[in-house]
mmCIF file of C-alpha atoms and ligand atoms in Angstrom:
data_model
loop_
_atom_site.group_PDB
_atom_site.id
_atom_site.type_symbol
_atom_site.label_atom_id
_atom_site.label_comp_id
_atom_site.label_asym_id
_atom_site.label_seq_id
_atom_site.Cartn_x
_atom_site.Cartn_y
_atom_site.Cartn_z
ATOM 1 C CA UNK A 1 0.108 0.237 -0.081
ATOM 2 C CA UNK A 2 0.802 3.600 -0.432
ATOM 3 C CA UNK A 3 -0.284 6.378 1.201
ATOM 4 C CA UNK A 4 -0.288 10.626 0.726
ATOM 5 C CA UNK A 5 -1.583 12.300 3.346
ATOM 6 C CA UNK A 6 -1.687 16.200 2.030
ATOM 7 C CA UNK A 7 -2.129 18.648 4.644
ATOM 8 C CA UNK A 8 -2.747 22.664 4.059
ATOM 9 C CA UNK A 9 0.105 24.326 5.779
ATOM 10 C CA UNK A 10 -1.210 26.779 9.065
ATOM 11 C CA UNK A 11 -4.841 26.960 6.621
ATOM 12 C CA UNK A 12 -7.025 29.346 8.210
ATOM 13 C CA UNK A 13 -4.595 31.930 8.282
ATOM 14 C CA UNK A 14 -3.469 31.311 4.778
ATOM 15 C CA UNK A 15 -6.856 31.490 3.451
ATOM 16 C CA UNK A 16 -7.545 34.522 4.500
ATOM 17 C CA UNK A 17 -4.251 35.993 3.773
ATOM 18 C CA UNK A 18 -4.989 34.845 -0.215
ATOM 19 C CA UNK A 19 -8.190 36.749 0.829
ATOM 20 C CA UNK A 20 -7.183 39.801 2.005
ATOM 21 C CA UNK A 21 -4.461 39.991 -0.675
ATOM 22 C CA UNK A 22 -6.760 39.564 -3.409
ATOM 23 C CA UNK A 23 -8.690 42.726 -1.978
ATOM 24 C CA UNK A 24 -6.141 44.131 -2.083
ATOM 25 C CA UNK A 25 -4.913 44.094 1.949
ATOM 26 C CA UNK A 26 -1.516 46.086 1.888
ATOM 27 C CA UNK A 27 -0.236 43.428 3.390
ATOM 28 C CA UNK A 28 0.611 39.530 4.058
ATOM 29 C CA UNK A 29 -1.108 38.662 7.217
ATOM 30 C CA UNK A 30 1.366 35.352 7.294
ATOM 31 C CA UNK A 31 4.193 37.963 7.832
ATOM 32 C CA UNK A 32 2.993 39.799 10.351
ATOM 33 C CA UNK A 33 2.046 39.316 14.098
ATOM 34 C CA UNK A 34 -2.008 38.554 12.894
ATOM 35 C CA UNK A 35 -4.596 35.699 14.095
ATOM 36 C CA UNK A 36 -7.860 33.919 12.864
ATOM 37 C CA UNK A 37 -9.647 34.537 15.575
ATOM 38 C CA UNK A 38 -13.689 32.943 16.742
ATOM 39 C CA UNK A 39 -15.260 35.581 18.716
ATOM 40 C CA UNK A 40 -16.037 39.348 19.501
ATOM 41 C CA UNK A 41 -12.652 40.526 19.645
ATOM 42 C CA UNK A 42 -13.789 42.932 21.993
ATOM 43 C CA UNK A 43 -14.610 39.852 24.233
ATOM 44 C CA UNK A 44 -12.103 38.124 26.867
ATOM 45 C CA UNK A 45 -13.751 35.168 25.638
ATOM 46 C CA UNK A 46 -12.485 35.330 21.679
ATOM 47 C CA UNK A 47 -10.607 32.638 21.398
ATOM 48 C CA UNK A 48 -7.306 32.203 18.820
ATOM 49 C CA UNK A 49 -7.797 29.887 16.157
ATOM 50 C CA UNK A 50 -4.237 29.660 13.953
ATOM 51 C CA UNK A 51 -1.963 31.902 14.152
ATOM 52 C CA UNK A 52 1.196 33.330 12.078
ATOM 53 C CA UNK A 53 4.493 32.323 12.364
ATOM 54 C CA UNK A 54 5.680 36.007 13.544
ATOM 55 C CA UNK A 55 2.678 35.951 15.840
ATOM 56 C CA UNK A 56 3.934 32.608 17.179
ATOM 57 C CA UNK A 57 7.543 34.523 18.042
ATOM 58 C CA UNK A 58 5.321 36.469 20.358
ATOM 59 C CA UNK A 59 4.671 32.778 22.132
ATOM 60 C CA UNK A 60 1.044 33.335 20.878
ATOM 61 C CA UNK A 61 -0.546 29.481 21.011
ATOM 62 C CA UNK A 62 -4.103 28.090 19.726
ATOM 63 C CA UNK A 63 -7.139 28.367 21.927
ATOM 64 C CA UNK A 64 -5.918 31.236 23.723
ATOM 65 C CA UNK A 65 -8.341 33.930 24.496
ATOM 66 C CA UNK A 66 -7.714 37.385 22.477
ATOM 67 C CA UNK A 67 -7.450 38.876 26.221
ATOM 68 C CA UNK A 68 -3.560 36.931 26.533
ATOM 69 C CA UNK A 69 -3.067 37.617 23.231
ATOM 70 C CA UNK A 70 -3.140 41.061 22.834
ATOM 71 C CA UNK A 71 -1.133 41.519 25.850
ATOM 72 C CA UNK A 72 1.981 39.664 24.267
ATOM 73 C CA UNK A 73 1.399 41.284 21.448
ATOM 74 C CA UNK A 74 -0.489 44.512 21.794
ATOM 75 C CA UNK A 75 0.055 45.265 17.933
ATOM 76 C CA UNK A 76 -1.714 42.047 16.809
ATOM 77 C CA UNK A 77 -3.881 42.183 13.708
ATOM 78 C CA UNK A 78 -7.247 39.512 13.907
ATOM 79 C CA UNK A 79 -9.450 38.096 11.688
ATOM 80 C CA UNK A 80 -12.562 36.720 12.058
ATOM 81 C CA UNK A 81 -12.779 33.033 10.807
ATOM 82 C CA UNK A 82 -14.746 32.553 7.598
ATOM 83 C CA UNK A 83 -15.617 29.181 7.177
ATOM 84 C CA UNK A 84 -17.508 29.505 3.537
ATOM 85 C CA UNK A 85 -13.929 30.789 1.945
ATOM 86 C CA UNK A 86 -12.440 27.696 4.305
ATOM 87 C CA UNK A 87 -14.776 25.369 1.987
ATOM 88 C CA UNK A 88 -13.968 26.952 -1.492
ATOM 89 C CA UNK A 89 -10.350 26.313 -0.432
ATOM 90 C CA UNK A 90 -10.437 23.136 0.292
ATOM 91 C CA UNK A 91 -13.357 22.216 -2.098
ATOM 92 C CA UNK A 92 -9.988 23.174 -4.652
ATOM 93 C CA UNK A 93 -7.614 20.815 -3.068
ATOM 94 C CA UNK A 94 -9.816 17.914 -2.782
ATOM 95 C CA UNK A 95 -10.342 18.348 -6.814
ATOM 96 C CA UNK A 96 -6.639 18.607 -7.945
ATOM 97 C CA UNK A 97 -5.947 15.326 -5.374
ATOM 98 C CA UNK A 98 -8.732 13.513 -7.373
ATOM 99 C CA UNK A 99 -6.697 14.046 -10.770
ATOM 100 C CA UNK A 100 -4.013 11.675 -8.574
ATOM 101 C CA UNK A 101 -6.710 8.281 -7.389
ATOM 102 C CA UNK A 102 -9.977 7.377 -6.793
ATOM 103 C CA UNK A 103 -9.538 6.364 -3.353
ATOM 104 C CA UNK A 104 -9.443 9.735 -1.182
ATOM 105 C CA UNK A 105 -11.038 10.753 2.269
ATOM 106 C CA UNK A 106 -11.912 13.909 3.578
ATOM 107 C CA UNK A 107 -9.942 13.690 6.640
ATOM 108 C CA UNK A 108 -10.539 17.452 7.886
ATOM 109 C CA UNK A 109 -11.667 21.170 5.946
ATOM 110 C CA UNK A 110 -7.417 20.740 4.868
ATOM 111 C CA UNK A 111 -6.487 17.380 5.017
ATOM 112 C CA UNK A 112 -6.550 14.391 2.900
ATOM 113 C CA UNK A 113 -5.369 11.075 2.488
ATOM 114 C CA UNK A 114 -4.804 9.601 -0.780
ATOM 115 C CA UNK A 115 -4.519 6.064 -1.536
ATOM 116 C CA UNK A 116 -2.219 6.011 -4.236
ATOM 117 C CA UNK A 117 -1.632 1.824 -4.302
ATOM 118 C CA UNK A 118 -1.540 0.785 -8.129
ATOM 119 C CA UNK A 119 -1.429 4.195 -9.206
ATOM 120 C CA UNK A 120 2.231 4.234 -9.956
ATOM 121 C CA UNK A 121 2.014 3.228 -13.777
ATOM 122 C CA UNK A 122 -0.317 6.131 -14.281
ATOM 123 C CA UNK A 123 1.523 8.727 -12.203
ATOM 124 C CA UNK A 124 4.577 7.902 -11.447
ATOM 125 C CA UNK A 125 6.535 7.062 -8.085
ATOM 126 C CA UNK A 126 4.882 8.233 -4.984
ATOM 127 C CA UNK A 127 7.626 10.102 -4.109
ATOM 128 C CA UNK A 128 7.369 12.003 -7.843
ATOM 129 C CA UNK A 129 3.776 12.447 -7.319
ATOM 130 C CA UNK A 130 4.141 14.024 -3.564
ATOM 131 C CA UNK A 131 6.527 16.529 -4.912
ATOM 132 C CA UNK A 132 4.231 17.522 -8.099
ATOM 133 C CA UNK A 133 1.518 17.793 -5.156
ATOM 134 C CA UNK A 134 2.971 20.156 -3.222
ATOM 135 C CA UNK A 135 4.126 22.357 -5.924
ATOM 136 C CA UNK A 136 0.733 22.332 -7.980
ATOM 137 C CA UNK A 137 -0.856 23.452 -4.700
ATOM 138 C CA UNK A 138 1.553 26.351 -4.352
ATOM 139 C CA UNK A 139 1.677 27.116 -8.189
ATOM 140 C CA UNK A 140 -1.917 26.867 -8.806
ATOM 141 C CA UNK A 141 -4.183 27.398 -5.849
ATOM 142 C CA UNK A 142 -1.980 29.872 -3.571
ATOM 143 C CA UNK A 143 -0.791 27.989 -1.156
ATOM 144 C CA UNK A 144 1.580 25.507 0.837
ATOM 145 C CA UNK A 145 0.851 21.757 1.783
ATOM 146 C CA UNK A 146 2.887 19.228 3.689
ATOM 147 C CA UNK A 147 2.261 15.912 1.656
ATOM 148 C CA UNK A 148 3.729 13.035 3.992
ATOM 149 C CA UNK A 149 4.275 9.268 2.045
ATOM 150 C CA UNK A 150 4.169 6.003 3.981
ATOM 151 C CA UNK A 151 3.083 2.670 3.889
ATOM 152 C CA UNK A 152 -0.468 3.082 5.435
ATOM 153 C CA UNK A 153 -2.557 6.482 7.112
ATOM 154 C CA UNK A 154 -0.974 6.020 10.136
ATOM 155 C CA UNK A 155 2.170 6.966 9.112
ATOM 156 C CA UNK A 156 1.692 9.086 5.908
ATOM 157 C CA UNK A 157 0.041 11.034 8.399
ATOM 158 C CA UNK A 158 2.988 11.204 10.767
ATOM 159 C CA UNK A 159 5.296 11.940 8.249
ATOM 160 C CA UNK A 160 3.239 15.226 7.282
ATOM 161 C CA UNK A 161 3.581 16.781 10.589
ATOM 162 C CA UNK A 162 7.344 16.174 10.222
ATOM 163 C CA UNK A 163 9.141 19.892 9.323
ATOM 164 C CA UNK A 164 7.222 22.717 7.690
ATOM 165 C CA UNK A 165 6.321 24.499 5.978
ATOM 166 C CA UNK A 166 5.912 23.432 2.192
ATOM 167 C CA UNK A 167 8.292 20.038 2.732
ATOM 168 C CA UNK A 168 7.872 16.698 1.307
ATOM 169 C CA UNK A 169 8.456 13.528 3.442
ATOM 170 C CA UNK A 170 8.214 9.862 4.100
ATOM 171 C CA UNK A 171 7.670 7.787 6.895
ATOM 172 C CA UNK A 172 8.593 4.199 6.213
ATOM 173 C CA UNK A 173 8.779 0.595 8.184
ATOM 174 C CA UNK A 174 12.636 1.851 7.907
ATOM 175 C CA UNK A 175 13.049 4.866 8.742
ATOM 176 C CA UNK A 176 10.297 4.334 11.529
ATOM 177 C CA UNK A 177 13.706 3.751 14.531
ATOM 178 C CA UNK A 178 15.044 7.005 13.102
ATOM 179 C CA UNK A 179 12.280 9.299 12.371
ATOM 180 C CA UNK A 180 9.500 8.508 15.273
ATOM 181 C CA UNK A 181 10.538 6.521 17.999
ATOM 182 C CA UNK A 182 12.334 10.128 19.166
ATOM 183 C CA UNK A 183 9.224 12.105 19.528
ATOM 184 C CA UNK A 184 7.669 13.202 22.762
ATOM 185 C CA UNK A 185 4.781 10.144 22.679
ATOM 186 C CA UNK A 186 2.139 13.554 23.137
ATOM 187 C CA UNK A 187 2.947 13.706 18.845
ATOM 188 C CA UNK A 188 1.164 9.917 17.950
ATOM 189 C CA UNK A 189 -2.013 10.017 16.230
ATOM 190 C CA UNK A 190 -4.367 9.613 18.426
ATOM 191 C CA UNK A 191 -2.413 10.059 21.819
ATOM 192 C CA UNK A 192 -4.542 12.605 23.374
ATOM 193 C CA UNK A 193 -3.247 14.976 26.149
ATOM 194 C CA UNK A 194 -5.604 12.415 28.881
ATOM 195 C CA UNK A 195 -3.381 9.426 27.435
ATOM 196 C CA UNK A 196 0.123 11.300 27.133
ATOM 197 C CA UNK A 197 -0.787 12.723 31.064
ATOM 198 C CA UNK A 198 -0.618 9.188 31.914
ATOM 199 C CA UNK A 199 1.772 7.234 29.624
ATOM 200 C CA UNK A 200 4.087 10.318 31.596
ATOM 201 C CA UNK A 201 3.259 8.784 34.673
ATOM 202 C CA UNK A 202 4.737 5.856 34.059
ATOM 203 C CA UNK A 203 7.720 6.976 32.412
ATOM 204 C CA UNK A 204 6.760 5.975 29.057
ATOM 205 C CA UNK A 205 8.259 9.847 26.830
ATOM 206 C CA UNK A 206 8.610 8.978 23.598
ATOM 207 C CA UNK A 207 7.311 7.170 20.733
ATOM 208 C CA UNK A 208 9.933 4.867 20.996
ATOM 209 C CA UNK A 209 9.412 3.664 24.898
ATOM 210 C CA UNK A 210 5.790 3.415 23.661
ATOM 211 C CA UNK A 211 6.303 0.669 20.864
ATOM 212 C CA UNK A 212 8.542 -0.929 23.718
ATOM 213 C CA UNK A 213 5.917 -0.964 26.939
ATOM 214 C CA UNK A 214 4.704 -4.210 27.737
ATOM 215 C CA UNK A 215 1.285 -3.974 25.436
ATOM 216 C CA UNK A 216 -0.257 -6.347 28.499
ATOM 217 C CA UNK A 217 0.197 -3.284 30.537
ATOM 218 C CA UNK A 218 -1.002 -1.017 28.125
ATOM 219 C CA UNK A 219 -3.987 -2.954 27.297
ATOM 220 C CA UNK A 220 -4.894 -3.353 31.714
ATOM 221 C CA UNK A 221 -4.560 0.827 31.431
ATOM 222 C CA UNK A 222 -6.359 1.715 28.520
ATOM 223 C CA UNK A 223 -8.174 -0.858 27.398
ATOM 224 C CA UNK A 224 -8.909 -1.479 23.449
ATOM 225 C CA UNK A 225 -7.015 2.430 23.251
ATOM 226 C CA UNK A 226 -3.688 0.263 24.713
ATOM 227 C CA UNK A 227 -3.633 -1.703 21.589
ATOM 228 C CA UNK A 228 -3.850 1.060 19.530
ATOM 229 C CA UNK A 229 -1.280 2.829 20.942
ATOM 230 C CA UNK A 230 0.919 0.376 21.121
ATOM 231 C CA UNK A 231 0.148 -0.855 17.385
ATOM 232 C CA UNK A 232 0.622 3.109 16.040
ATOM 233 C CA UNK A 233 4.023 3.072 17.826
ATOM 234 C CA UNK A 234 5.023 0.492 16.138
ATOM 235 C CA UNK A 235 4.124 2.049 12.715
ATOM 236 C CA UNK A 236 1.322 -0.481 12.583
ATOM 237 C CA UNK A 237 -1.746 0.021 10.862
ATOM 238 C CA UNK A 238 -4.060 -1.333 8.382
ATOM 239 C CA UNK A 239 -7.004 0.633 8.265
ATOM 240 C CA UNK A 240 -8.000 1.535 4.372
ATOM 241 C CA UNK A 241 -8.300 5.145 3.026
ATOM 242 C CA UNK A 242 -12.141 5.455 2.644
ATOM 243 C CA UNK A 243 -13.927 7.416 -0.124
ATOM 244 C CA UNK A 244 -15.555 10.362 1.294
ATOM 245 C CA UNK A 245 -16.240 13.494 -0.585
ATOM 246 C CA UNK A 246 -17.908 15.204 1.899
ATOM 247 C CA UNK A 247 -15.336 17.457 5.213
ATOM 248 C CA UNK A 248 -16.560 15.647 8.464
ATOM 249 C CA UNK A 249 -18.769 16.449 10.683
ATOM 250 C CA UNK A 250 -18.096 19.393 13.287
ATOM 251 C CA UNK A 251 -18.402 20.687 16.515
ATOM 252 C CA UNK A 252 -18.999 23.333 18.696
ATOM 253 C CA UNK A 253 -19.262 22.390 22.698
ATOM 254 C CA UNK A 254 -17.939 23.301 25.997
ATOM 255 C CA UNK A 255 -17.624 21.100 29.592
ATOM 256 C CA UNK A 256 -17.698 21.312 32.458
ATOM 257 C CA UNK A 257 -15.481 19.143 35.940
ATOM 258 C CA UNK A 258 -17.201 20.097 39.062
ATOM 259 C CA UNK A 259 -16.239 20.640 41.681
ATOM 260 C CA UNK A 260 -18.227 17.579 43.565
ATOM 261 C CA UNK A 261 -20.026 15.039 41.604
ATOM 262 C CA UNK A 262 -23.401 15.549 40.724
ATOM 263 C CA UNK A 263 -25.648 13.523 41.399
ATOM 264 C CA UNK A 264 -29.659 14.895 40.942
ATOM 265 C CA UNK A 265 -30.889 16.118 37.170
ATOM 266 C CA UNK A 266 -31.883 18.881 39.361
ATOM 267 C CA UNK A 267 -28.142 19.643 40.527
ATOM 268 C CA UNK A 268 -27.061 19.138 36.068
ATOM 269 C CA UNK A 269 -29.694 21.688 34.675
ATOM 270 C CA UNK A 270 -28.222 25.134 35.895
ATOM 271 C CA UNK A 271 -25.025 23.721 34.748
ATOM 272 C CA UNK A 272 -26.286 22.779 31.503
ATOM 273 C CA UNK A 273 -28.376 26.131 30.954
ATOM 274 C CA UNK A 274 -24.947 27.565 31.571
ATOM 275 C CA UNK A 275 -23.169 25.264 29.154
ATOM 276 C CA UNK A 276 -25.611 25.832 26.746
ATOM 277 C CA UNK A 277 -25.297 29.679 26.486
ATOM 278 C CA UNK A 278 -21.736 29.664 26.221
ATOM 279 C CA UNK A 279 -21.946 27.030 22.999
ATOM 280 C CA UNK A 280 -25.129 28.430 21.305
ATOM 281 C CA UNK A 281 -23.115 32.090 21.877
ATOM 282 C CA UNK A 282 -20.201 30.641 19.906
ATOM 283 C CA UNK A 283 -21.765 28.659 16.823
ATOM 284 C CA UNK A 284 -23.495 31.936 16.494
ATOM 285 C CA UNK A 285 -20.869 34.337 16.421
ATOM 286 C CA UNK A 286 -18.955 31.890 13.804
ATOM 287 C CA UNK A 287 -22.458 32.186 12.374
ATOM 288 C CA UNK A 288 -24.041 28.644 12.339
ATOM 289 C CA UNK A 289 -26.601 26.894 12.932
ATOM 290 C CA UNK A 290 -27.051 23.506 13.861
ATOM 291 C CA UNK A 291 -29.156 20.209 13.460
ATOM 292 C CA UNK A 292 -27.494 17.423 16.205
ATOM 293 C CA UNK A 293 -27.597 18.634 20.105
ATOM 294 C CA UNK A 294 -25.076 16.368 22.426
ATOM 295 C CA UNK A 295 -24.935 15.664 25.788
ATOM 296 C CA UNK A 296 -21.454 14.511 27.020
ATOM 297 C CA UNK A 297 -21.077 13.052 30.338
ATOM 298 C CA UNK A 298 -18.035 11.568 32.344
ATOM 299 C CA UNK A 299 -18.784 9.729 35.485
ATOM 300 C CA UNK A 300 -16.550 9.092 39.130
ATOM 301 C CA UNK A 301 -14.886 6.422 37.882
ATOM 302 C CA UNK A 302 -14.052 8.571 34.782
ATOM 303 C CA UNK A 303 -15.930 6.513 32.218
ATOM 304 C CA UNK A 304 -17.166 8.949 29.249
ATOM 305 C CA UNK A 305 -20.394 8.596 27.702
ATOM 306 C CA UNK A 306 -22.453 10.433 25.534
ATOM 307 C CA UNK A 307 -25.914 10.974 24.460
ATOM 308 C CA UNK A 308 -27.165 12.897 21.459
ATOM 309 C CA UNK A 309 -30.246 14.214 19.383
ATOM 310 C CA UNK A 310 -30.990 15.174 15.515
ATOM 311 C CA UNK A 311 -33.976 17.705 15.838
ATOM 312 C CA UNK A 312 -35.791 18.243 13.148
ATOM 313 C CA UNK A 313 -34.268 21.263 10.688
ATOM 314 C CA UNK A 314 -31.861 23.510 12.959
ATOM 315 C CA UNK A 315 -31.946 24.604 16.582
ATOM 316 C CA UNK A 316 -30.150 28.088 17.104
ATOM 317 C CA UNK A 317 -31.311 30.156 19.996
ATOM 318 C CA UNK A 318 -30.586 29.481 24.076
ATOM 319 C CA UNK A 319 -33.758 28.423 24.659
ATOM 320 C CA UNK A 320 -34.439 25.432 22.131
ATOM 321 C CA UNK A 321 -31.088 24.058 22.857
ATOM 322 C CA UNK A 322 -31.726 24.048 26.329
ATOM 323 C CA UNK A 323 -34.607 22.055 26.101
ATOM 324 C CA UNK A 324 -33.405 19.759 24.096
ATOM 325 C CA UNK A 325 -30.014 19.378 26.494
ATOM 326 C CA UNK A 326 -31.830 18.044 29.582
ATOM 327 C CA UNK A 327 -34.195 15.846 27.576
ATOM 328 C CA UNK A 328 -30.943 14.369 26.428
ATOM 329 C CA UNK A 329 -29.565 14.315 29.631
ATOM 330 C CA UNK A 330 -32.774 13.258 30.797
ATOM 331 C CA UNK A 331 -32.553 9.930 28.419
ATOM 332 C CA UNK A 332 -28.839 9.299 28.456
ATOM 333 C CA UNK A 333 -28.142 9.699 32.275
ATOM 334 C CA UNK A 334 -26.760 5.932 33.488
ATOM 335 C CA UNK A 335 -27.672 8.001 37.119
ATOM 336 C CA UNK A 336 -23.875 7.860 38.187
ATOM 337 C CA UNK A 337 -22.333 10.263 40.420
ATOM 338 C CA UNK A 338 -20.766 12.720 37.403
ATOM 339 C CA UNK A 339 -17.827 14.465 37.735
ATOM 340 C CA UNK A 340 -18.666 16.200 33.830
ATOM 341 C CA UNK A 341 -20.940 16.800 31.845
ATOM 342 C CA UNK A 342 -20.647 19.061 28.474
ATOM 343 C CA UNK A 343 -23.023 20.383 25.721
ATOM 344 C CA UNK A 344 -21.809 20.963 22.173
ATOM 345 C CA UNK A 345 -23.580 21.505 18.590
ATOM 346 C CA UNK A 346 -23.072 19.308 15.250
ATOM 347 C CA UNK A 347 -24.437 19.035 12.425
ATOM 348 C CA UNK A 348 -23.973 22.910 11.491
ATOM 349 C CA UNK A 349 -24.639 24.616 8.603
ATOM 350 C CA UNK A 350 -24.640 28.577 8.250
ATOM 351 C CA UNK A 351 -27.332 30.495 8.626
ATOM 352 C CA UNK A 352 -26.537 32.359 4.984
ATOM 353 C CA UNK A 353 -26.985 28.693 3.464
ATOM 354 C CA UNK A 354 -28.894 26.293 5.154
ATOM 355 C CA UNK A 355 -29.188 24.632 2.645
ATOM 356 C CA UNK A 356 -25.240 24.202 1.982
ATOM 357 C CA UNK A 357 -24.348 22.028 4.899
ATOM 358 C CA UNK A 358 -21.373 22.812 4.585
ATOM 359 C CA UNK A 359 -19.407 20.836 6.724
ATOM 360 C CA UNK A 360 -21.322 17.819 5.731
ATOM 361 C CA UNK A 361 -23.893 15.178 6.419
ATOM 362 C CA UNK A 362 -25.046 15.237 10.487
ATOM 363 C CA UNK A 363 -24.367 11.906 11.893
ATOM 364 C CA UNK A 364 -27.113 9.643 12.886
ATOM 365 C CA UNK A 365 -29.001 9.774 16.310
ATOM 366 C CA UNK A 366 -27.664 6.912 18.466
ATOM 367 C CA UNK A 367 -25.175 6.860 21.402
ATOM 368 C CA UNK A 368 -22.546 7.226 20.492
ATOM 369 C CA UNK A 369 -19.831 4.024 20.882
ATOM 370 C CA UNK A 370 -16.479 5.704 23.433
ATOM 371 C CA UNK A 371 -14.283 4.358 20.258
ATOM 372 C CA UNK A 372 -16.586 6.053 17.594
ATOM 373 C CA UNK A 373 -16.137 8.926 19.289
ATOM 374 C CA UNK A 374 -12.325 9.263 20.052
ATOM 375 C CA UNK A 375 -12.556 7.889 16.071
ATOM 376 C CA UNK A 376 -14.565 11.210 15.619
ATOM 377 C CA UNK A 377 -13.169 13.335 17.627
ATOM 378 C CA UNK A 378 -9.246 12.285 15.915
ATOM 379 C CA UNK A 379 -10.342 12.125 12.665
ATOM 380 C CA UNK A 380 -11.181 15.322 11.561
ATOM 381 C CA UNK A 381 -8.288 17.864 12.833
ATOM 382 C CA UNK A 382 -8.075 21.456 11.501
ATOM 383 C CA UNK A 383 -11.032 23.061 12.706
ATOM 384 C CA UNK A 384 -12.303 20.152 15.734
ATOM 385 C CA UNK A 385 -9.136 20.258 17.418
ATOM 386 C CA UNK A 386 -9.065 23.966 17.735
ATOM 387 C CA UNK A 387 -12.699 24.033 18.850
ATOM 388 C CA UNK A 388 -11.769 20.775 20.861
ATOM 389 C CA UNK A 389 -8.486 23.275 22.233
ATOM 390 C CA UNK A 390 -11.291 25.438 22.901
ATOM 391 C CA UNK A 391 -13.363 22.822 24.548
ATOM 392 C CA UNK A 392 -10.614 22.278 27.142
ATOM 393 C CA UNK A 393 -9.799 25.846 27.870
ATOM 394 C CA UNK A 394 -13.104 26.708 28.478
ATOM 395 C CA UNK A 395 -13.690 23.150 30.734
ATOM 396 C CA UNK A 396 -10.488 23.991 32.585
ATOM 397 C CA UNK A 397 -11.301 27.353 33.239
ATOM 398 C CA UNK A 398 -13.896 26.445 34.672
ATOM 399 C CA UNK A 399 -12.761 24.118 37.071
ATOM 400 C CA UNK A 400 -11.528 27.238 40.039
ATOM 401 C CA UNK A 401 -15.016 28.738 39.319
ATOM 402 C CA UNK A 402 -17.422 26.425 39.795
ATOM 403 C CA UNK A 403 -17.399 26.715 43.671
ATOM 404 C CA UNK A 404 -19.529 30.549 43.035
ATOM 405 C CA UNK A 405 -20.555 28.908 40.407
ATOM 406 C CA UNK A 406 -24.149 31.321 39.888
ATOM 407 C CA UNK A 407 -25.913 29.929 36.423
ATOM 408 C CA UNK A 408 -26.582 33.062 34.751
ATOM 409 C CA UNK A 409 -30.521 34.939 33.979
ATOM 410 C CA UNK A 410 -32.407 32.776 33.232
ATOM 411 C CA UNK A 411 -34.128 32.032 29.850
ATOM 412 C CA UNK A 412 -37.979 30.865 29.553
ATOM 413 C CA UNK A 413 -37.698 27.789 28.413
ATOM 414 C CA UNK A 414 -40.672 26.435 25.877
ATOM 415 C CA UNK A 415 -42.258 23.407 27.590
ATOM 416 C CA UNK A 416 -41.829 20.174 26.158
HETATM 417 MG MG1 LIG B 501 -2.963 21.933 8.105
#
């Protein structure tokens, strides 16, 4: 198998820069301290979704608040995300890549996997094609990408993440030891923040150390996720590139860790309301409406589950979302003590083009299995990643405040 992974460099920032330049904006925002930030710029809660290299030098990171970003760099220029623009460039890249293979998986708004197996006779050696794709996207579409080449999805993806921007990298089995094993374990695909933390606690700090760890022990610690992490660390992945031409489902959400466990719905409702307000506010700032509402639960044993509902049509007010969230909570809660609840909104469509389902079809309204949740979460990096970080951030920020938690003014809730 030969897989290529194509990943746009600083996608949101590059795409915004192209648009601004075409409109006569005097500078390339990639060359000055600049960010793409979601939310009201004046508000402390506006969040950095993407930053330029010069902005990064001021220590500005994705998911920082604009408040702290401006403190770090008073001259910072910020722009709102234009998701219709992002979708436009994403579509053009997908069209170009479709010339090279019929088997393409659109992994997120700025990433695709291409199964190049068997295409050599038509278009040449994988490495040559990778360079050609890299050059054509730069010349024809005006932005840069990294292309990773490997024998499976995992290794292609890890390869595209090596030195950026505008680079082609390979990661074949005989290169794993030298190129992948020295990396921090946090950089392994699917090794999220909490897994990394657990691994650090048992002194597994590099991908190589994880690759050599005892599988039985990992299974004990992480269940089936442990096997996957161990296999990935060893470069093992036989999942096929799945053909799909639409951008994966995205969502916005917030969660909160409670100071003491919640044991009754009445204790959860004010928190749900508060989460709905934050989430709806963010969704509306970005110009979306939602058709899928999900409530997340984490119990005192750290077991996470969720329950969701697809609404007919779309919702965009706190009242509507809160009414659904309560219903979903009551249906989905296992009546175990909860230490975290979250609300997220998916099946997002823009207000301007409700029919244009910008972020792909909504997923089916069923209880999501934990593995599926992990998969979906990890499967849509760019936007999802940025938003997940925001979610984490809001959640974490909220921890300390929870003791004095006061629900904001209660909106009128429609009876159901
Ligand atoms: Mg990218």
